[in-house]
Coordinates of N, CA and C in Angstrom, one line a residue:
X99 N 94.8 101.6 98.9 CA 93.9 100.7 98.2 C 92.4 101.1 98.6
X100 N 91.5 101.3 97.4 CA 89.9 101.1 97.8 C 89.2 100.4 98.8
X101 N 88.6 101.4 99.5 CA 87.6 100.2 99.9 C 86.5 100.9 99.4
X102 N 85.1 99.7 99.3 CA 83.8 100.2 98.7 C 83.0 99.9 100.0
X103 N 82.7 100.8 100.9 CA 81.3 101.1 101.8 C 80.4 100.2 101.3
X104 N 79.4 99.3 102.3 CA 78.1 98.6 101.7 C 77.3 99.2 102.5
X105 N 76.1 99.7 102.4 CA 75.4 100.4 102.8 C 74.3 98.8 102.9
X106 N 74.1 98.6 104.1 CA 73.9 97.2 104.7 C 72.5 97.1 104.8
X107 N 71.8 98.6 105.2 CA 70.0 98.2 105.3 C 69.5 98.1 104.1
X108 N 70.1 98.6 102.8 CA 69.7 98.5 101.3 C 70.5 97.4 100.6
X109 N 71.6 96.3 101.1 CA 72.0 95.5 100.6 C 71.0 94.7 100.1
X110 N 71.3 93.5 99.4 CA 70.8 92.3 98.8 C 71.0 91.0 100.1
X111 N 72.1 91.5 100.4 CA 72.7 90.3 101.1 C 72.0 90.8 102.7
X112 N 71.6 91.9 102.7 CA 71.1 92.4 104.4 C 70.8 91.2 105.2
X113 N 69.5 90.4 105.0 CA 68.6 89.5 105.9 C 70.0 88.2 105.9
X114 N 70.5 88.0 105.2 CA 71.5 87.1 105.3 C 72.6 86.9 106.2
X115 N 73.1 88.2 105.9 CA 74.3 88.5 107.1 C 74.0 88.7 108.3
X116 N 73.0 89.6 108.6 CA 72.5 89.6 109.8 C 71.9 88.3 110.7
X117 N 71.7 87.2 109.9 CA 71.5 86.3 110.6 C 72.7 85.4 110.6
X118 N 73.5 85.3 110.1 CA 74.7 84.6 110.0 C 75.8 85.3 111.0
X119 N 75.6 86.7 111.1 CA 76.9 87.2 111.7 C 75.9 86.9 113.4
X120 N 74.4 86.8 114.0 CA 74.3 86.7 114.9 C 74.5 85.0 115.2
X121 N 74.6 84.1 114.4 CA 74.6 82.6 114.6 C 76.6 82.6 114.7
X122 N 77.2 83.9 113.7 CA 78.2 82.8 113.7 C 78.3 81.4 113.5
X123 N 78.3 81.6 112.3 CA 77.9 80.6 111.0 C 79.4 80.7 110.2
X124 N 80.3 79.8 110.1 CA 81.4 79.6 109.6 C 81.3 78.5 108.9
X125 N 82.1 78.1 107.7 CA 81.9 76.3 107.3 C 83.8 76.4 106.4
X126 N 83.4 75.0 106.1 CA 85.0 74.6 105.3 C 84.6 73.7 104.2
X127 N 85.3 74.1 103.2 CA 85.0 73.0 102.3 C 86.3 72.5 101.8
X128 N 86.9 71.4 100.9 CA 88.1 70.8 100.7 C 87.7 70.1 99.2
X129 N 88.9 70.6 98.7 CA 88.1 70.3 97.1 C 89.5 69.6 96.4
X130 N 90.0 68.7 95.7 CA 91.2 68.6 95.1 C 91.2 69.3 93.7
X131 N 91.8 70.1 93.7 CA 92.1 70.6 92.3 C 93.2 69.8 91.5
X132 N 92.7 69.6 90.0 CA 93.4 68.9 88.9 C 94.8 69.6 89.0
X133 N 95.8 69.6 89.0 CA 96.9 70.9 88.9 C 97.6 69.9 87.5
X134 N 97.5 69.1 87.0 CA 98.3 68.3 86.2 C 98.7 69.7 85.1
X135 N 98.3 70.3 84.2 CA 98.5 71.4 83.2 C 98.9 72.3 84.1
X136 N 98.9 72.9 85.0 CA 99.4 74.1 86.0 C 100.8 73.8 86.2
X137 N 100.7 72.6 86.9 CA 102.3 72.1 87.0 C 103.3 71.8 85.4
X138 N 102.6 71.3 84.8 CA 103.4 71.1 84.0 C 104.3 72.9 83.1
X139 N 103.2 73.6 83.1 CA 103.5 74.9 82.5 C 104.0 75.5 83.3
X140 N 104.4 75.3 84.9 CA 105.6 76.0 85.8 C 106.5 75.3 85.5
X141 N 106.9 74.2 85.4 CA 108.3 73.6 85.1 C 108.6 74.2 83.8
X142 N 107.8 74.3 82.8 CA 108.0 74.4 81.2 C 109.2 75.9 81.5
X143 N 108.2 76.9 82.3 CA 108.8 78.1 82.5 C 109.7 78.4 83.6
X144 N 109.9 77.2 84.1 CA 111.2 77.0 85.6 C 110.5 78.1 86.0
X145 N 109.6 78.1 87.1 CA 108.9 79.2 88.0 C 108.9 78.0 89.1
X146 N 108.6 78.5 90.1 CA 108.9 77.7 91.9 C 106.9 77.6 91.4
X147 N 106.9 76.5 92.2 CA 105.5 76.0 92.8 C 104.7 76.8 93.6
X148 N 105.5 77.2 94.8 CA 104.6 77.6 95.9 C 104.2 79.2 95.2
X149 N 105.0 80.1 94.8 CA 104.5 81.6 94.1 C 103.2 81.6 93.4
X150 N 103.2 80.4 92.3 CA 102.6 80.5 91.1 C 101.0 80.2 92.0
X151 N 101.2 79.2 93.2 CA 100.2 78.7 93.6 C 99.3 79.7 94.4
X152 N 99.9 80.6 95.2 CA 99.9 81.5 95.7 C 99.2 83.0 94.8
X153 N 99.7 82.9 93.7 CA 99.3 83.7 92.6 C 97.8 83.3 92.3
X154 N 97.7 82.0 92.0 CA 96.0 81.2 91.6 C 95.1 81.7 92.1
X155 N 95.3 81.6 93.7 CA 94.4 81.4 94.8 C 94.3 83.1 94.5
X156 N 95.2 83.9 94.4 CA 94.5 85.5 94.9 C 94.0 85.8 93.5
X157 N 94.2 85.2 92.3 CA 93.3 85.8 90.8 C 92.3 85.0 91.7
X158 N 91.5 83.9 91.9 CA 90.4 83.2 92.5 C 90.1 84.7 93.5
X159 N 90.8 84.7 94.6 CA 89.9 86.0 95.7 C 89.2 87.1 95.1
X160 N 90.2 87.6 94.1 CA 90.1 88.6 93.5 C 89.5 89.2 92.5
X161 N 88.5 87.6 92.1 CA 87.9 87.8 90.7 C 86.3 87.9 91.4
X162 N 86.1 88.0 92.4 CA 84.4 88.0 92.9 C 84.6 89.2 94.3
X163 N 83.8 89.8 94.2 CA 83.5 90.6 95.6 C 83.2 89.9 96.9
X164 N 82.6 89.0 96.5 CA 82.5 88.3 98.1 C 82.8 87.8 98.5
X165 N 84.3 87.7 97.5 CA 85.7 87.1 98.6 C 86.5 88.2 99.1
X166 N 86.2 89.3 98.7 CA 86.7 90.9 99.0 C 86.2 91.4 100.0
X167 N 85.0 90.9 101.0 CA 84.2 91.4 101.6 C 83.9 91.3 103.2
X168 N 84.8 92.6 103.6 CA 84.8 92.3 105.6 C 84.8 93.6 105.8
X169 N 85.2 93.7 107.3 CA 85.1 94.7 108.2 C 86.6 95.4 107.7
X170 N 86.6 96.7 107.8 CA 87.6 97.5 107.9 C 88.3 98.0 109.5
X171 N 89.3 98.6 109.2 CA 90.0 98.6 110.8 C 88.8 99.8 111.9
X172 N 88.1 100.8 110.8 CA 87.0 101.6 111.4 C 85.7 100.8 112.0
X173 N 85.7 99.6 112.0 CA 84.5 99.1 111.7 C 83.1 99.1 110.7
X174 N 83.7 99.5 109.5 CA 82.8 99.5 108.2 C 82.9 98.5 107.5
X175 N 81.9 97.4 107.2 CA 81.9 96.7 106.0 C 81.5 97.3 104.9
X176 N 82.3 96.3 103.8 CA 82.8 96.8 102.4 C 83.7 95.5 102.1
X177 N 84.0 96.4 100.9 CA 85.1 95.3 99.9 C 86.0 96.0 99.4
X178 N 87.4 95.5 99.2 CA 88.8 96.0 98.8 C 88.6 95.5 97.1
X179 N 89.0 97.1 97.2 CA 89.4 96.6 95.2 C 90.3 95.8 94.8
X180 N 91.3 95.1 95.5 CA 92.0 94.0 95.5 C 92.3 93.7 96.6
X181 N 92.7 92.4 96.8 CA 93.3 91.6 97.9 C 94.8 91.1 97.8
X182 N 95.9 91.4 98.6 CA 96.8 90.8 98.4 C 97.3 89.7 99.2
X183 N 97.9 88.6 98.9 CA 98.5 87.3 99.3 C 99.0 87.5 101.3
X184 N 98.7 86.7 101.9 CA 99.7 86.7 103.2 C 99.9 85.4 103.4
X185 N 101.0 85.1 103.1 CA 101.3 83.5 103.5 C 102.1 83.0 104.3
X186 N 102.4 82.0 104.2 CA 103.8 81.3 105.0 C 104.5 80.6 104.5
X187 N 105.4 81.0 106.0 CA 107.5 80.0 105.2 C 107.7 79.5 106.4
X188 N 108.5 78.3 105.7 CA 108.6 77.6 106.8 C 110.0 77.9 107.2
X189 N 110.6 77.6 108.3 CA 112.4 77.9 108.7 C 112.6 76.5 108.9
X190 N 113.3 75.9 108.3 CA 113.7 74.5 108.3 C 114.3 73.8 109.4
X191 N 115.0 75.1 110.2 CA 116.2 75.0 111.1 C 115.0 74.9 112.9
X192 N 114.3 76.1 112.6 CA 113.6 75.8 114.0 C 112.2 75.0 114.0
X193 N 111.6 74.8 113.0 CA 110.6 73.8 112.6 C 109.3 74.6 112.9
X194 N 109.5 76.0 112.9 CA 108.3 76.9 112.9 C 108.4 77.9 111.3
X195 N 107.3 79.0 111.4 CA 107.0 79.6 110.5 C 106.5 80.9 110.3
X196 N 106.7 81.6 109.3 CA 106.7 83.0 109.1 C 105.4 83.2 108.3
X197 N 104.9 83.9 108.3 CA 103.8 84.9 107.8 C 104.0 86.1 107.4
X198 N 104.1 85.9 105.9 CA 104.3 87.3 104.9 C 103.6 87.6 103.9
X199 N 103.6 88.9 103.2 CA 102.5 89.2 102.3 C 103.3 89.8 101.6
X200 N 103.0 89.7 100.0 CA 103.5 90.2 99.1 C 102.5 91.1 98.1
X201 N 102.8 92.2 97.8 CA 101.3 92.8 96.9 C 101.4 91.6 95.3
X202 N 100.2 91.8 95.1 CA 100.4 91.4 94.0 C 100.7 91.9 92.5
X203 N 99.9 91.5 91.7 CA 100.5 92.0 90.3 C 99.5 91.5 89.1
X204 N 99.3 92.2 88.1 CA 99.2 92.0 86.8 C 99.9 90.5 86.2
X205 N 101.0 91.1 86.1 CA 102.3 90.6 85.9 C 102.7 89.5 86.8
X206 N 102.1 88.1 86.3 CA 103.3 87.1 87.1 C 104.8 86.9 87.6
X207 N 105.3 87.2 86.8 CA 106.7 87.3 86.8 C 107.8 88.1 87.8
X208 N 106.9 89.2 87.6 CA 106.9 90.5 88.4 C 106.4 89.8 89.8
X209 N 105.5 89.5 90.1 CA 105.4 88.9 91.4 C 105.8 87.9 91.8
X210 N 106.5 86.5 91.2 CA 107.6 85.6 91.4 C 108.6 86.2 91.6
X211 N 109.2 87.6 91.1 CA 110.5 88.1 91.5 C 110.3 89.0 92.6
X212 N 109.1 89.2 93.4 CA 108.7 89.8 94.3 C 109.0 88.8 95.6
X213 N 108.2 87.8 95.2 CA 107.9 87.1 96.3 C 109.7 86.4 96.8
X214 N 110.3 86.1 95.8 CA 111.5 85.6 95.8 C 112.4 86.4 96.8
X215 N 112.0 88.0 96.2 CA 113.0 89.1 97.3 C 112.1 89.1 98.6
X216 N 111.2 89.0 99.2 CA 110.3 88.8 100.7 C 111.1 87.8 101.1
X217 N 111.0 86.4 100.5 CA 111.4 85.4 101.3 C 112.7 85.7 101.5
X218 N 113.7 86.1 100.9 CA 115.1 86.3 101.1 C 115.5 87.3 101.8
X219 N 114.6 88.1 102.0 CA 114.5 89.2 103.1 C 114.1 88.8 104.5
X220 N 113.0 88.1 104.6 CA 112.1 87.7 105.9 C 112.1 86.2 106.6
X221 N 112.8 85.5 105.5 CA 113.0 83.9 106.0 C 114.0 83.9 107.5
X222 N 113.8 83.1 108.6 CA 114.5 83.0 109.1 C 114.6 84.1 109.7
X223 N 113.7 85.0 110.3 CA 113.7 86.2 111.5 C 113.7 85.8 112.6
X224 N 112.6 84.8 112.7 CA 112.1 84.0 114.1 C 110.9 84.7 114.5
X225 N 109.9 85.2 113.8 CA 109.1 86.4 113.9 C 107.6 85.6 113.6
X226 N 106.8 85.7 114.0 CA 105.6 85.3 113.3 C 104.8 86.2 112.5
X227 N 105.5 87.4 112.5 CA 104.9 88.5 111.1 C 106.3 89.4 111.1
X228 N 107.3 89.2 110.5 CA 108.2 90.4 110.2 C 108.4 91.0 109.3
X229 N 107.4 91.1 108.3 CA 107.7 92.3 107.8 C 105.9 93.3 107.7
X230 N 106.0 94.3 108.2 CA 105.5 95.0 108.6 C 105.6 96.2 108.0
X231 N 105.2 97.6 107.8 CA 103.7 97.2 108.8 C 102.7 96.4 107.9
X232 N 101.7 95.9 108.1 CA 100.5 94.3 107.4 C 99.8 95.6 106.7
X233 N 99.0 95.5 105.7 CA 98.1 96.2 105.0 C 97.0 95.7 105.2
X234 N 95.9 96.3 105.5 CA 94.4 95.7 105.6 C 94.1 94.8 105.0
X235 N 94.2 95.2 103.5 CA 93.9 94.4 102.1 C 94.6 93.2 101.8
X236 N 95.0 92.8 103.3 CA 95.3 91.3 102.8 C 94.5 90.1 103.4
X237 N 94.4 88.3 102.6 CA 93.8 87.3 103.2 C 94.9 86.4 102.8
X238 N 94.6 85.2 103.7 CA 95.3 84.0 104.7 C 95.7 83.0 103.7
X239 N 97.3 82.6 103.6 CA 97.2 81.0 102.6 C 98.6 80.6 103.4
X240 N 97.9 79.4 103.8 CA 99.3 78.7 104.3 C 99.2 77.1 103.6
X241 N 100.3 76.4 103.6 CA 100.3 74.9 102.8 C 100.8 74.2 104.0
X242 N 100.3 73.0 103.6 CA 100.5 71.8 104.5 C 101.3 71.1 103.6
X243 N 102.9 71.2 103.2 CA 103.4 70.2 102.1 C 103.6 68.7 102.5
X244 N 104.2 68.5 103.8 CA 104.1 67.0 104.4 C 103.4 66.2 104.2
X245 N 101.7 66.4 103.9 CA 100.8 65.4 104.3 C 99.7 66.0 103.3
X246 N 98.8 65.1 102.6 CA 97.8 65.1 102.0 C 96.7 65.1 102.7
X247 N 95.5 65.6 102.2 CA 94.2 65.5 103.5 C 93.1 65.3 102.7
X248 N 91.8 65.5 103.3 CA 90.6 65.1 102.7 C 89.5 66.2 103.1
X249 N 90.1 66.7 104.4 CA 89.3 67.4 105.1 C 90.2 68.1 106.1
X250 N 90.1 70.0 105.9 CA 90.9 70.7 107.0 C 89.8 71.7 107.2
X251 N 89.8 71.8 109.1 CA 89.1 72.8 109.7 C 89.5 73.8 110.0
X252 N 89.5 75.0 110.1 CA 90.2 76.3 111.3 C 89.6 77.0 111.3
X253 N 89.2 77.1 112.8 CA 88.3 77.8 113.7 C 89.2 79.5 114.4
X254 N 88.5 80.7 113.4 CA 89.0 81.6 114.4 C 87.6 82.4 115.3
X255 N 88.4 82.9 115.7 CA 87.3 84.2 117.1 C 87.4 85.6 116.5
X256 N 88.3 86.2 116.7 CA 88.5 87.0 116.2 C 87.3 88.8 116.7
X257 N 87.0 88.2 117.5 CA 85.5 89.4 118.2 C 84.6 88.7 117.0
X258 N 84.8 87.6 116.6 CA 83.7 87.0 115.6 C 83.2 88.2 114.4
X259 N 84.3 88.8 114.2 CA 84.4 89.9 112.6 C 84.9 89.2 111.7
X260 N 85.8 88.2 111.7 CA 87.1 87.8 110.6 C 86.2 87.2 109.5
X261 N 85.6 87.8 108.4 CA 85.3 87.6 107.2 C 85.7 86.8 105.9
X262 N 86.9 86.9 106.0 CA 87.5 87.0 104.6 C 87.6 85.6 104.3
X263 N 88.1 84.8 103.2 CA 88.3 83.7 103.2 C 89.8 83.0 103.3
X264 N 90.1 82.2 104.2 CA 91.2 81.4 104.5 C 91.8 80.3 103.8
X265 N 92.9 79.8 102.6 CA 93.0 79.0 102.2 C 94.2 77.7 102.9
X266 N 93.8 76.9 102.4 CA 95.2 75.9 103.4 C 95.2 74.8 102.1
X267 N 96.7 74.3 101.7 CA 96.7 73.7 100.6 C 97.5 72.7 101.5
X268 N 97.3 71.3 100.7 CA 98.4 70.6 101.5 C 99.1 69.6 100.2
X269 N 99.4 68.2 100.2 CA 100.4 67.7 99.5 C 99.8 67.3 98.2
X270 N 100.3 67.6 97.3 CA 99.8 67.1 96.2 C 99.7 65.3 96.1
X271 N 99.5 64.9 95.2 CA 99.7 63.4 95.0 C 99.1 63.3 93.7
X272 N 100.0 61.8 92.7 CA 100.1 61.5 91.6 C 98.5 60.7 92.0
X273 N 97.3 60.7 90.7 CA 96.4 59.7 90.4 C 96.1 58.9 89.3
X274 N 96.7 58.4 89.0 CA 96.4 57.6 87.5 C 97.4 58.9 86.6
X275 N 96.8 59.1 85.9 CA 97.0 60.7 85.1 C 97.6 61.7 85.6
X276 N 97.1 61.9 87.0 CA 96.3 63.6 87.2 C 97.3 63.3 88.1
X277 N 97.4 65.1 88.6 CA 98.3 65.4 90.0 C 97.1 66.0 91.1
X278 N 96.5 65.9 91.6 CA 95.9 66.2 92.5 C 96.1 67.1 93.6
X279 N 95.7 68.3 94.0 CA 96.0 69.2 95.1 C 94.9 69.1 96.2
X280 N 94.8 69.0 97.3 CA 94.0 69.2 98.0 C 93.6 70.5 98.2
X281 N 92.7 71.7 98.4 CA 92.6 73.0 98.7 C 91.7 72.6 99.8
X282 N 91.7 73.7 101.2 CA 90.4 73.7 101.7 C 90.4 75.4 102.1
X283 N 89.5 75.7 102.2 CA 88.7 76.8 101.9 C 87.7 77.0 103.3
X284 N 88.3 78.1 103.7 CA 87.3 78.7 104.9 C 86.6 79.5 105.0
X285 N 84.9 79.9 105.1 CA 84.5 80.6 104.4 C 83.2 81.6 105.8
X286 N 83.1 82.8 106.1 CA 81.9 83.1 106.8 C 81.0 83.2 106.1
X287 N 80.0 82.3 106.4 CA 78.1 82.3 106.2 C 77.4 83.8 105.4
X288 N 78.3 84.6 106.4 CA 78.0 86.1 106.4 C 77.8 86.3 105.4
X289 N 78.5 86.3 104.4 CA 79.3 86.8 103.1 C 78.8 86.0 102.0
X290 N 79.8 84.6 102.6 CA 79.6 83.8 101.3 C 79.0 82.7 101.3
X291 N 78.5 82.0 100.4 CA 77.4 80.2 100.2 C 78.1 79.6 99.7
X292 N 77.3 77.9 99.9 CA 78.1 77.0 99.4 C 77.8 77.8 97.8
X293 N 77.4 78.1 97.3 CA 77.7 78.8 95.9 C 78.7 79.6 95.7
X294 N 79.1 80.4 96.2 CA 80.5 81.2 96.6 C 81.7 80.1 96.3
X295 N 81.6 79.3 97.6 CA 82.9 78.2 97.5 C 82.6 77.5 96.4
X296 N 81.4 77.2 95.5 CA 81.5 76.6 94.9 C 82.3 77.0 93.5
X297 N 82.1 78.5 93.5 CA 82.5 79.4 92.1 C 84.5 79.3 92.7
X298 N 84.6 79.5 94.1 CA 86.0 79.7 93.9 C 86.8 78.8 93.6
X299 N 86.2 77.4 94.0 CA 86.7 75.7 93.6 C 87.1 76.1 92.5
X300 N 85.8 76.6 91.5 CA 85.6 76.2 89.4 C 86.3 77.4 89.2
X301 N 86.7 78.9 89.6 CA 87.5 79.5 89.6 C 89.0 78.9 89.3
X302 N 88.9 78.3 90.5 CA 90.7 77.8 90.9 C 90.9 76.8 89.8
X303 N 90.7 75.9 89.5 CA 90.6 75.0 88.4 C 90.5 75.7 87.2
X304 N 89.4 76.6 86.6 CA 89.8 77.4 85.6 C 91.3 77.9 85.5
X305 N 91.8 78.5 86.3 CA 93.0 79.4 86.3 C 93.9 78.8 85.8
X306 N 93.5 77.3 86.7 CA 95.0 76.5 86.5 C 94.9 76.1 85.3
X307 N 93.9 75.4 84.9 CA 93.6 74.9 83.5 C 94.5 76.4 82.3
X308 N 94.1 77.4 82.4 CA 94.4 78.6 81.8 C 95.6 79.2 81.8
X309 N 96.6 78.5 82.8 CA 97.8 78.8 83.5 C 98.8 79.2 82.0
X310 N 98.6 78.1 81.1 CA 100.2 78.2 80.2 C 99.6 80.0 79.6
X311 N 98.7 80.6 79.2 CA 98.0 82.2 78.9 C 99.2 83.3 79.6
X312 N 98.5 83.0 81.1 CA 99.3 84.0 82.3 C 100.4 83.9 82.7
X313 N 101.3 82.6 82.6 CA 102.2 83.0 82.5 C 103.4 83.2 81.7
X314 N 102.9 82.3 80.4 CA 103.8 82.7 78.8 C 103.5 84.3 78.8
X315 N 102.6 84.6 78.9 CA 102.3 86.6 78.5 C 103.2 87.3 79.4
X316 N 103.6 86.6 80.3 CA 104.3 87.5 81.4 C 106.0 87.2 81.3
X317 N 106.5 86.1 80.5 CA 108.0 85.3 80.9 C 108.7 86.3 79.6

């Protein structure tokens, strides 16, 4: 996979990062997305929830660079010409959880029948990353399905490099009309603004709004 070198003293973003990556400047934001038309058009096409959701979030990463944008394993910042999915499964049996990545796709379908063979391959290892080896080019989504929220934090270290953006979804819930999703969104200063989070919110919402397009073209 690409990566694109930023040549950091000629960036736009230079005076920004440099002060944010010395403050270590991280924030969160939590947004409910409408999903009422998203859900309805996965049931229409009997597709699982968690894939399609999983699918949203990485068109959202993957439609702006400066959700593309960290350190490489050389220590060079840049941005990956795509990003792929690393998520989680839960194991019902020990009440812990796996962390797996699936590439993604064009093609929805093609990556619901992807993700379907991971989880049936990797569920239930007892592993907190088994399937291996991890690709650079991937960022973080794990779901909170048990519980609804309003507001979710997570704090990493990481030698204070870890860039990318972090998503955590948790329970949906019925509102009048609407089905409601909570997303919250982790984001470094470095990189990205509340304008950033605010494009990947209207992003995510777009998508889903757009959902019956991407995935009728694909079934």
């Amino acid at each position: 996979m690409i990566f694109n070198k930023i040549d950091r003293k000629n960036w736009q973003r230079h005076e920004y990062f440099e002060h944010y990556m010395t403050q270590q400047t991280t924030f969160s934001m939590t947004s409910e997305i409408d999903i009422s038309i998203f859900y309805k058009n996965i049931k229409d096409h009997n597709f699982k929830f968690y894939p399609a959701f999983i699918y949203l979030v990485t068109k959202a990463i993957n439609s702006n660079i400066a959700f593309r944008t960290c350190f490489n394993s050389q220590g060079e910042l840049g941005y990956w010409e795509k990003l792929n999915p690393s998520y989680t499964i839960f194991n019902e049996e020990t009440k812990t959880f796996s962390s797996i990545w699936t590439e993604t796709s064009d093609n929805f379908s093609q990556f619901h029948q992807d993700y379907e063979s991971d989880v049936t391959n990797y569920n239930g290892r007892l592993r907190l990353f088994p399937k291996s080896p991890i690709p650079e080019n991937i960022f973080h989504i794990s779901m909170i399905p048990w519980c609804s929220f309003t507001g979710f934090n997570l704090n990493i270290h990481n030698e204070n490099k870890y860039l990318l953006p972090i998503i955590t979804a948790g329970k949906f819930v019925r509102k009048e009309n609407a089905i409601c999703l909570p997303v919250s969104l982790q984001m470094h200063h470095a990189v990205c603004d509340g304008y950033h989070a605010s494009l990947f919110m209207n992003y995510l919402q777009s998508f889903a709004d757009e959902s019956y397009g991407w995935l009728n073209m694909t079934h």
